XYZ file of C-alpha atoms in Angstrom:
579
model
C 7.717 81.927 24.136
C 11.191 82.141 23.505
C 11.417 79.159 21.170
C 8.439 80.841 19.123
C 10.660 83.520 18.458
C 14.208 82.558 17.146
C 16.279 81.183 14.256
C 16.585 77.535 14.259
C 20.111 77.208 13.037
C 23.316 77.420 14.625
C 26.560 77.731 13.045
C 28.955 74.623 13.602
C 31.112 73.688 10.681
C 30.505 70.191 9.216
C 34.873 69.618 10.392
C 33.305 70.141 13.718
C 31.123 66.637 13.958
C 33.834 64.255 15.050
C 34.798 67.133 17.659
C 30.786 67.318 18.384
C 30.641 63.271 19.033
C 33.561 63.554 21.019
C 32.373 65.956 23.154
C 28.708 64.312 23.539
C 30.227 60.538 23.902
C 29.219 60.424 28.014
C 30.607 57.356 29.720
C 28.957 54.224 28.591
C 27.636 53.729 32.383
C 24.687 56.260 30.708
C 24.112 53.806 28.011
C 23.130 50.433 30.291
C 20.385 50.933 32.717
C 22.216 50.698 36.420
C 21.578 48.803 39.143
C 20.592 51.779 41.300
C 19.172 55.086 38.805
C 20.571 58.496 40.618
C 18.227 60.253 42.332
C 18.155 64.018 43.456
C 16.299 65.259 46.565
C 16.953 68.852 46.408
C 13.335 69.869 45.969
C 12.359 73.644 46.224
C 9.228 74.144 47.862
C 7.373 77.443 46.956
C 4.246 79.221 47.626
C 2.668 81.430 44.830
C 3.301 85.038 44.394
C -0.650 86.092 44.402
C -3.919 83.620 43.272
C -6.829 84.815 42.970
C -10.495 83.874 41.182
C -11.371 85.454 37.604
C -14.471 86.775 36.660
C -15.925 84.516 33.244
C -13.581 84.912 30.869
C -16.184 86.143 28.283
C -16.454 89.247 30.652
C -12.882 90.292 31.414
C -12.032 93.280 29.416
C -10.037 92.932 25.686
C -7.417 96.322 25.512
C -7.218 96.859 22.136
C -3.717 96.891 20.701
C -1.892 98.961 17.522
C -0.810 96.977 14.622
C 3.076 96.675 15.498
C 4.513 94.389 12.529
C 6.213 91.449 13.153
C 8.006 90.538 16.672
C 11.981 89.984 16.141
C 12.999 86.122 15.958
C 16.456 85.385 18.479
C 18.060 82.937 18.224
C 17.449 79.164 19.135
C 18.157 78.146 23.116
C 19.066 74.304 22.437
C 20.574 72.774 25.351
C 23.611 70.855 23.795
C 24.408 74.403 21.869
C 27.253 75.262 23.950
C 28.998 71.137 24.104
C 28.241 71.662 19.997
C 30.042 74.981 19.083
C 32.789 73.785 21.468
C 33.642 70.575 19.061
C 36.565 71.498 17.073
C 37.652 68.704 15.684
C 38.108 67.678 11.718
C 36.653 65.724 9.809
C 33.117 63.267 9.696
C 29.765 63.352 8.241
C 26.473 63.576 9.315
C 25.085 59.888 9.200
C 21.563 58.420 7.685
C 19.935 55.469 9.247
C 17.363 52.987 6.882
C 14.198 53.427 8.768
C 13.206 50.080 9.535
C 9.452 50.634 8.705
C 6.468 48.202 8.214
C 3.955 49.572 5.979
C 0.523 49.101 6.262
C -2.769 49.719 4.722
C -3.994 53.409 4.276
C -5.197 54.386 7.647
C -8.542 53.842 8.322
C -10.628 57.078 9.929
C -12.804 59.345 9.565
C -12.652 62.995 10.246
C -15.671 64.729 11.019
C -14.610 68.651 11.377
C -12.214 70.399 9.074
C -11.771 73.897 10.026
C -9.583 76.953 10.341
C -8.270 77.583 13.627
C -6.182 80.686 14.959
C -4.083 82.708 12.476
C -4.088 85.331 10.344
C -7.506 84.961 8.357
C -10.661 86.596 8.448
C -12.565 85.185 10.902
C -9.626 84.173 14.089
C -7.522 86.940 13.147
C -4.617 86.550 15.754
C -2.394 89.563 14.629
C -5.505 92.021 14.899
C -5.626 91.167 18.589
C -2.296 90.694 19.687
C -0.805 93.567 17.990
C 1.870 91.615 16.173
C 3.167 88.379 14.853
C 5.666 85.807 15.556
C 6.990 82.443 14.044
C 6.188 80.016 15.197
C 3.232 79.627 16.356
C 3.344 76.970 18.755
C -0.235 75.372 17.824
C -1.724 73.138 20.725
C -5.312 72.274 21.396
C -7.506 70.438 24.242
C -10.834 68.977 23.841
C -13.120 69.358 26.509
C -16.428 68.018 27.097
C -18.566 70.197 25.041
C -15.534 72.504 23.737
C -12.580 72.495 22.028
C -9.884 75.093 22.915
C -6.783 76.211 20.811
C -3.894 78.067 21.768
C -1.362 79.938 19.632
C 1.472 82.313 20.985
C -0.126 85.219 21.007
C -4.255 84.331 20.629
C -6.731 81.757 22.513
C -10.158 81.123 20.976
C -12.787 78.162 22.222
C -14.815 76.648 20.199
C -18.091 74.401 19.639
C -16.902 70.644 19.338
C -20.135 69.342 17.654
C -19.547 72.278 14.916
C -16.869 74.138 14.485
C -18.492 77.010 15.631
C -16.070 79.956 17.258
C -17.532 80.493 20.318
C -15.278 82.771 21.633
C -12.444 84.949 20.665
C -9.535 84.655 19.507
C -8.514 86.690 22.413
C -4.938 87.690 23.588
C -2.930 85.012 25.306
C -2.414 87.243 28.602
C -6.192 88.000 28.084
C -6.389 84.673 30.737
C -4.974 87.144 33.314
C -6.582 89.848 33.067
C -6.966 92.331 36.158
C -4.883 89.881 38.130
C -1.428 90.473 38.163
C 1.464 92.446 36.084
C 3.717 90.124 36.170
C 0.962 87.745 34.156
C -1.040 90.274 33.027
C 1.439 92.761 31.465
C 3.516 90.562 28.982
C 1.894 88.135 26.849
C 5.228 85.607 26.714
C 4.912 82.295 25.014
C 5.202 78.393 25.098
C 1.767 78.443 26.428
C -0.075 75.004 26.890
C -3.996 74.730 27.362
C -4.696 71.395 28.887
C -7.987 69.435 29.410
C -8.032 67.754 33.009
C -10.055 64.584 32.157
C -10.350 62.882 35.325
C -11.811 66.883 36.805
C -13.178 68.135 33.392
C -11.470 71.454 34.255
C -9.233 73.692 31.860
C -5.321 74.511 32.684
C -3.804 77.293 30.952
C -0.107 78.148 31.239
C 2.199 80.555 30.043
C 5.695 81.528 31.244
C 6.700 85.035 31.350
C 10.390 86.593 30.960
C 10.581 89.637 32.551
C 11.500 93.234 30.289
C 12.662 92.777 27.403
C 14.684 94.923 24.741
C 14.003 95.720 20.860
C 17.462 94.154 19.524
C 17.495 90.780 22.681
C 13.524 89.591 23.229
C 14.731 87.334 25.678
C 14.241 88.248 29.363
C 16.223 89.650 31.882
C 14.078 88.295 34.519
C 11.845 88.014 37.210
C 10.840 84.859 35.594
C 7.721 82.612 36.545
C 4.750 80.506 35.568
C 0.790 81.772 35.447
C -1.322 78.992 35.560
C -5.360 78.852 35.569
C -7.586 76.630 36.304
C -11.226 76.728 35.136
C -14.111 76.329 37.768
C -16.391 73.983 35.633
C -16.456 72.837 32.670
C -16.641 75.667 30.524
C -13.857 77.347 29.045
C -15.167 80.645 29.002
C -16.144 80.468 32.545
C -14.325 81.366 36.052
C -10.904 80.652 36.580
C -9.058 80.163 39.484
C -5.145 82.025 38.548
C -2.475 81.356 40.404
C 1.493 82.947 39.887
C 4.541 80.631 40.832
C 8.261 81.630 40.463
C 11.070 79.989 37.994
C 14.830 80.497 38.831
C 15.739 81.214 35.651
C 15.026 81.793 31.511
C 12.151 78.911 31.633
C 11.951 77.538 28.137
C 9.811 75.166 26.054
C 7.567 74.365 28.821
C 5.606 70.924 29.222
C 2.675 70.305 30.822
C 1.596 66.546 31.771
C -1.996 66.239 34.135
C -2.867 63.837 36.593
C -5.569 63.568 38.801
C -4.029 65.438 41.817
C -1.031 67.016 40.500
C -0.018 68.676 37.036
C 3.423 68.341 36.332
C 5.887 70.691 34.388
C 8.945 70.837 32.695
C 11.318 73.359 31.235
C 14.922 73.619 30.191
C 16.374 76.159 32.425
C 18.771 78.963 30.631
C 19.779 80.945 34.041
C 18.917 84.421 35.077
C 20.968 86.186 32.070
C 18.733 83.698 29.776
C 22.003 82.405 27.966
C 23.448 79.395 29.493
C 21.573 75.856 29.938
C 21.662 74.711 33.800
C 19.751 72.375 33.824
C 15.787 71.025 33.519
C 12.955 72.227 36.045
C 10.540 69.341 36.944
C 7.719 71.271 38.691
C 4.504 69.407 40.122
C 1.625 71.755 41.314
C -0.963 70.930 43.870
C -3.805 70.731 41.723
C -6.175 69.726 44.123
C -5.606 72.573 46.083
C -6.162 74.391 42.386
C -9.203 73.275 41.815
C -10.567 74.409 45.128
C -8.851 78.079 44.526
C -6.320 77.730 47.874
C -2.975 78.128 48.341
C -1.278 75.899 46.402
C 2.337 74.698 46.455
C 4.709 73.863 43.221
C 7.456 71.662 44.110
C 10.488 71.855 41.464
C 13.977 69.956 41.284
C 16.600 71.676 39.056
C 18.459 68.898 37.227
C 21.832 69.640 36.539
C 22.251 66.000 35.966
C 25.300 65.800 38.857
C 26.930 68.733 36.802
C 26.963 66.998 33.088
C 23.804 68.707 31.933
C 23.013 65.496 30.095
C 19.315 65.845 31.115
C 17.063 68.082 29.145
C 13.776 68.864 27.251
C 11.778 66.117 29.274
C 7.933 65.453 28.656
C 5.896 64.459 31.448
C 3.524 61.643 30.910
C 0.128 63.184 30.324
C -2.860 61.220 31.353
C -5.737 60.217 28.423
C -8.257 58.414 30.728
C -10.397 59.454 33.889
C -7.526 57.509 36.240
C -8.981 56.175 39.600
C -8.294 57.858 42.956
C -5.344 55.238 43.823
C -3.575 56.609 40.687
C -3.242 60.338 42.564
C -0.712 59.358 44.355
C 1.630 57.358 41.521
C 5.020 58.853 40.709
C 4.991 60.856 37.457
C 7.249 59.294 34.341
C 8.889 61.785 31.537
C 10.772 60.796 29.148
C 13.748 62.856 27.423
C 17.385 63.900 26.583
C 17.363 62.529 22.647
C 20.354 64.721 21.871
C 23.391 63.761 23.842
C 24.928 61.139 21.260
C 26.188 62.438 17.144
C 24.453 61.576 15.301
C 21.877 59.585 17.267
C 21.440 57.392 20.181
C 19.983 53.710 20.363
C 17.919 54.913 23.649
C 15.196 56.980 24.861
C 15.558 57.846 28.931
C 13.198 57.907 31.602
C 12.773 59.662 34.844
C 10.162 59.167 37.588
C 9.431 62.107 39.930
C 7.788 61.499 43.308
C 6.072 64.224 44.678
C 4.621 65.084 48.062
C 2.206 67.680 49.412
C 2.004 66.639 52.503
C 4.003 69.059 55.650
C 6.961 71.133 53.793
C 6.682 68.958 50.670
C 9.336 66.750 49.322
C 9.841 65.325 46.061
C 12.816 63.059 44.179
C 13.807 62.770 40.692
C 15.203 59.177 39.658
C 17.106 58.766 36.413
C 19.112 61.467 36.536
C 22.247 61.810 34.264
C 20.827 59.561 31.328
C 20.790 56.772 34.666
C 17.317 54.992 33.309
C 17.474 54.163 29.516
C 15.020 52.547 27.325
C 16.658 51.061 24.224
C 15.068 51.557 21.589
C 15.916 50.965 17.496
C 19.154 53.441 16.911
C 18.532 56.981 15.291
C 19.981 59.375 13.868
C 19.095 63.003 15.020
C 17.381 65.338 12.441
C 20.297 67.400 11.571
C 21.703 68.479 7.882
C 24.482 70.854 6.911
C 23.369 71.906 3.328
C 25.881 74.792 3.387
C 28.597 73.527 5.266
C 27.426 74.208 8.844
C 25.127 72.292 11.279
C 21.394 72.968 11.691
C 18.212 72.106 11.987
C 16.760 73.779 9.320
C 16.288 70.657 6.984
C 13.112 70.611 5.166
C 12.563 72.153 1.874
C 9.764 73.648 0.202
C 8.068 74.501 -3.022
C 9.253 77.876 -4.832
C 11.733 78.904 -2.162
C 15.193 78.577 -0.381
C 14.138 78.273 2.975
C 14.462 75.682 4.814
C 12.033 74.817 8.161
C 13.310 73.626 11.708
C 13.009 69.477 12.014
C 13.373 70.830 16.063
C 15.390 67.009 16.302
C 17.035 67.571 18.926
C 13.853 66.726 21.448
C 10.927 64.569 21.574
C 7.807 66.158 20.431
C 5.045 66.879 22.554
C 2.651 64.855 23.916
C 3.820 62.204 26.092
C 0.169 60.229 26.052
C -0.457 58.151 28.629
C -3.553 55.490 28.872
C -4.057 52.915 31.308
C -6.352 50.096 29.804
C -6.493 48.393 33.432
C -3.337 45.596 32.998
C -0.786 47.492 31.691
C 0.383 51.152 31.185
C 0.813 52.673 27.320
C 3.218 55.857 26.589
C 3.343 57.023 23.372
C 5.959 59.652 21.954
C 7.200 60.817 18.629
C 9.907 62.624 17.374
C 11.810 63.770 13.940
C 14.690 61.492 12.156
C 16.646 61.657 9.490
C 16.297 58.275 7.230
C 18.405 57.775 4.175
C 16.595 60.408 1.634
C 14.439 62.801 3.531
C 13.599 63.632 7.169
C 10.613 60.777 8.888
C 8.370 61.171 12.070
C 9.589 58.329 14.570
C 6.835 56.839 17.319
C 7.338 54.881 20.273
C 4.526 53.040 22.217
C 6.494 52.381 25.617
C 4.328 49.794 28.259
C 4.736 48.791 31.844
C 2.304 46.610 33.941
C -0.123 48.088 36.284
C 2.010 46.435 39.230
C 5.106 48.194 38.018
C 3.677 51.273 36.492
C 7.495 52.900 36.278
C 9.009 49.582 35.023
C 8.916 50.955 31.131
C 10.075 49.413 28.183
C 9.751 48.918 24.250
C 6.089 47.857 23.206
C 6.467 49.154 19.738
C 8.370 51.287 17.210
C 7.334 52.791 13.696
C 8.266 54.975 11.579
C 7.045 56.654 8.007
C 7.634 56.183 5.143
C 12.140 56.496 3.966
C 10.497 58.082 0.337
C 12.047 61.881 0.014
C 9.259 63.165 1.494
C 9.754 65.563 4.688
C 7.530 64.050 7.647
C 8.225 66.088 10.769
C 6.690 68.341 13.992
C 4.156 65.341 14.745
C 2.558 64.222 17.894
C 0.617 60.840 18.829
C -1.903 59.221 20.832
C -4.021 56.300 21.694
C -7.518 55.852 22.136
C -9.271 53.123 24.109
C -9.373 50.832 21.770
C -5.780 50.580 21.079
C -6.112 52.478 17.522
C -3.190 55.042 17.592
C -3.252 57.896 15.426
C -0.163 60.183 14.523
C -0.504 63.895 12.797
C 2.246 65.864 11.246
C 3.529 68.008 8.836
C 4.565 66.778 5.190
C 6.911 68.944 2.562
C 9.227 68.741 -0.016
C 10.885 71.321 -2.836
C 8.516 69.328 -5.267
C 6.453 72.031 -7.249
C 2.802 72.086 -5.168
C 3.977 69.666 -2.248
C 3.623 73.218 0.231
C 3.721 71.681 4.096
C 0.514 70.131 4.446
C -1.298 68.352 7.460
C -1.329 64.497 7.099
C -2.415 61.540 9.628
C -0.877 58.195 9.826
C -1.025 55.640 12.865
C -2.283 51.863 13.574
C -5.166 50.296 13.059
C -5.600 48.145 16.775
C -4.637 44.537 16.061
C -1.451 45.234 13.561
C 1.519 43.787 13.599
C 3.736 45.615 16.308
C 5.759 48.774 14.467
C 3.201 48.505 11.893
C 2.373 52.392 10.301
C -0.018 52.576 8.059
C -0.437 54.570 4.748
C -0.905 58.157 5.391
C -3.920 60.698 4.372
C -4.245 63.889 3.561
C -5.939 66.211 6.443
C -5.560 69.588 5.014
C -3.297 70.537 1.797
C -1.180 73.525 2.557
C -0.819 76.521 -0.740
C 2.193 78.118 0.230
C 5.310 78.005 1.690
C 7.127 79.921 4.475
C 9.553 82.516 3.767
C 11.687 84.501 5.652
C 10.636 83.510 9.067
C 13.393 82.361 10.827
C 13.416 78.877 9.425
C 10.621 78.482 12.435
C 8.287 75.936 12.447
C 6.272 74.306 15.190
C 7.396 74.275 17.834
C 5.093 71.602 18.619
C 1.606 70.052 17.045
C -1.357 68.652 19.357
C -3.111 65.517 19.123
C -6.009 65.478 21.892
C -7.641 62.349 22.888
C -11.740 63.467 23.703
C -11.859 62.251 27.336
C -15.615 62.096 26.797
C -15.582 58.865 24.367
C -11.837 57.673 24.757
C -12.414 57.325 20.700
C -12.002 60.716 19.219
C -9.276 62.367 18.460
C -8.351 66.006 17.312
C -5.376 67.292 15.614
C -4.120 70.617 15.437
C -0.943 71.951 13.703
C -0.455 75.107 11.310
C 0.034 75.323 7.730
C 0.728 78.264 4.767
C -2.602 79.287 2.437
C -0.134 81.426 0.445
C 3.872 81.806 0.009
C 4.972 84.841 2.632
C 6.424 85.428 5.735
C 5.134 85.527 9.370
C 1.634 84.794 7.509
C 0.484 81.091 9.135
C -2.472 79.850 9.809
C -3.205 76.856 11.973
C -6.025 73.933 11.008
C -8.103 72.075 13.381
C -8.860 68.232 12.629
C -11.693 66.205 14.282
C -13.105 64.189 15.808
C -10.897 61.520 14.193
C -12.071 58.083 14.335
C -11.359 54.445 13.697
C -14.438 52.022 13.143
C -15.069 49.709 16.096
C -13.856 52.154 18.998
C -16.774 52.888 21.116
């Protein structure tokens, strides 16, 4: 969506960090974890617009589009923008931290499938269906139990998980709502998530939409709302039933965590003019009532965090096992707001969100305002200023000046979450800077089945501090305890073009342990021109089928140009002895 679309730097003058840290310092009260976390209560309860049930998929009409070049990029919507091009203070420097890393052996898998996803090839040519293209691509896959599904921006295509075959598509995003609804049906907007409901083995689709929208501004002046679907059986190219819910403002970078009875979603809110940050959206959505194709209720709180805005960009915890029936009812954890401290933070903060169906439906959001922290080894954000001004766009690459978006201002989806029957496991990553490069940082968070909120610091890791660029990665656990973490890998040297590698943990290593990376998929050209966008996110799907298998999707380059990615797909991925 609108993240897909924009330039990842903004301009704040390196004499503006000590203003920046002065204006991001909070009270220390958000640094200890309080007595009491503050809670908000100001749920809004809402019905949908219109729902209705789809024909199969692999019936509903394609409308064929023109060839209309590339889609304009805007510029980024970070939250702490506005706090950061306030600072205007002299004088500091953007600070390194040694990445306190335990190196292990290299990682021990094996990767069955090795195939090209959704882009602009031959075969899953996304451009020919869409009509255009846009950077970036927002890559994200599920793995269902005979399919797996991918989902770019623009294009959705399913395909045969004992092959590689394409079984269908790549379609058109909004191709999921066809002959439903204009307001879903019309646009085909962006930050879309397809999701694989393991406990149901049902599909969820979602993609935000932005009302009209303007040559020279592509963000939206509104109405603004979620379409979500939600497959009848098992196959993706089957029946869905689609459902439209209202947001109150520009919703962006949406997040999508399942559980067995509700599916939970955030976004940072931008307002109705699409320009301001107001706060996050924490949505939970009946999906029980989904499933059976009813009415179903989304319950949202807007957190404003009591008027600091000090909450943002939160992941909800999304389930990898088949949880039990009591688990329906357990409050949801996310985890969040990385970015409030220059140049890093020494904590990671959680919220819990309890959510209600029952009467009116009520809900409450605990943590607010940085209120529940998780310390965890201190930072530093992904930042640089390599011509005098503040950005994101860090990472170099071969044969040209452009530079690609760390995006280190947020964790990186997913927020997996496995239960192994005792205790709880949450596992996160997200981009740092170390003392010569830029590294992918991973958390494995635990709390006991009695406590399942009670979080805190299993595990931490990080890759190697070598001048390689490690960055846009995402993580998971299977059911063994084997934990396997994808992500991109660049640098300016001639031939190192960002490239698809997989690290993690062999089960049994010493705690923060990361072993030795592989190769996935070697990337032959660089980006150019784009926007500096890359990302937004990655996807590393745990097969609900085996608990053991695990597939990887990101996007790479096969040749130096602009707005010309393609994406890879990766699995299954295993370690010896899961079964």
């Amino acid at each position: 969506m609108r993240e897909k679309k924009r330039i990842s730097l903004f301009a704040v003058p390196t004499s503006c960090l000590l203003g920046l840290a002065l204006v991001l310092a909070f009270p220390a009260g958000a640094q200890v974890r309080p007595a009491r976390p503050q809670v908000l209560s100001n749920a809004a309860v809402n019905q949908p617009i219109a729902f209705d049930t789809s024909p199969a998929l692999r019936d509903l009409p394609v409308i064929a589009v023109p060839r209309a070049g590339n889609q304009p990029i805007d510029p980024p919507l970070l939250p702490k923008l506005g706090s950061m091009q306030a600072s205007a203070a002299q004088g500091t420097s953007i600070a390194n931290s040694a990445s306190q890393s335990l190196s292990g052996p290299l990682i021990d898998v094996t990767v069955g499938l090795n195939f090209d996803g959704v882009g602009e090839n031959t075969s899953n040519n996304c451009p020919n269906v869409a009509g255009f293209a846009v950077a970036p691509p927002d890559t994200n896959g599920a793995v269902g139990d005979t399919q797996f599904v991918q989902w770019v921006n623009l294009c959705y295509a399913v395909f045969d998980k004992a092959t590689g075959a394409l079984i269908a598509g790549p379609f058109p995003g909004n191709h999921f709502w066809a002959g439903f609804n204009p307001l879903c049906e019309t646009p085909n907007d962006g930050d879309i998530i397809i999701q694989w409901d393991k406990a149901n083995h049902v599909w969820v689709a979602s993609q935000n939409f932005f009302g009209p929208r303007t040559f020279f501004s592509r963000r939206g002046t509104g109405p603004y709302g979620t379409c979500v679907a939600v497959s009848r059986t098992a196959d993706a190219t089957g029946s869905y039933n689609r459902y439209i819910f209202r947001q109150p403002g520009f919703p962006d970078y949406q997040k999508w965590g399942l559980a067995p009875n509700v599916y939970y979603q955030t976004q940072n809110d931008f307002g109705p003019a699409g320009r301001g940050y107001v706060g996050v959206n924490v949505c939970a959505y009946d999906g029980a009532a989904m499933r059976a194709g009813t009415a179903a209720k989304q319950i949202c709180i807007l957190d404003n965090s009591n008027g600091t805005l000090f909450d943002d960009s939160m992941l909800p915890a999304d389930n990898d096992y088949a949880a039990s029936p009591g688990d329906a009812a357990a409050p949801e954890v996310l985890l969040g707001s990385i970015d409030n401290f220059f140049p890093g933070d020494t904590h990671v903060y959680e919220y819990v969100f309890t959510v209600s169906f029952e009467g009116k439906g009520s809900a409450t959001l605990a943590g607010v305002n940085g209120s529940m922290p998780i310390s965890v080894p201190g930072f530093s954000l992904a930042v640089c200023a390599p011509s005098g001004f503040l950005t994101l766009a860090c990472v170099p690459q071969p044969g040209v000046t452009d530079l690609l978006d760390t995006l280190g201002d947020r964790l990186m989806y997913r927020l997996a979450h496995f239960d192994d029957g005792s205790s709880h496991h949450f596992l996160v990553t997200h981009n740092v800077n170390n003392t010569t490069a830029v590294g992918a940082r991973w958390y494995e968070f635990r709390a006991p089945d009695a406590s399942p909120t009670a979080l805190t610091l299993y595990q931490s890791g990080n890759t190697p501090d070598d001048g390689e660029y490690r960055w846009m990665g995402s993580v998971a656990r299977d059911n063994h305890g084997n934990i396997a973490l994808g992500y991109s890998r660049s640098s300016a040297r001639a031939g190192d073009y960002p490239s698809l590698y997989l690290s993690g943990q062999k089960a049994g290593e010493t705690p923060g342990t990361t072993d030795t990376e592989t190769l996935i998929f070697q990337g032959s050209g660089s980006q150019s021109d784009t926007g500096s966008r890359w990302g937004d996110y990655s996807s590393m799907a745990l097969d609900g089928a085996d608990g053991c298998s695990f597939w990887y999707t990101t996007e790479y380059y096969p040749a130096t140009a602009a707005f010309a990615w393609n994406t890879r797909i990766a699995g299954p991925i295993r370690f010896p002895g899961c079964r």
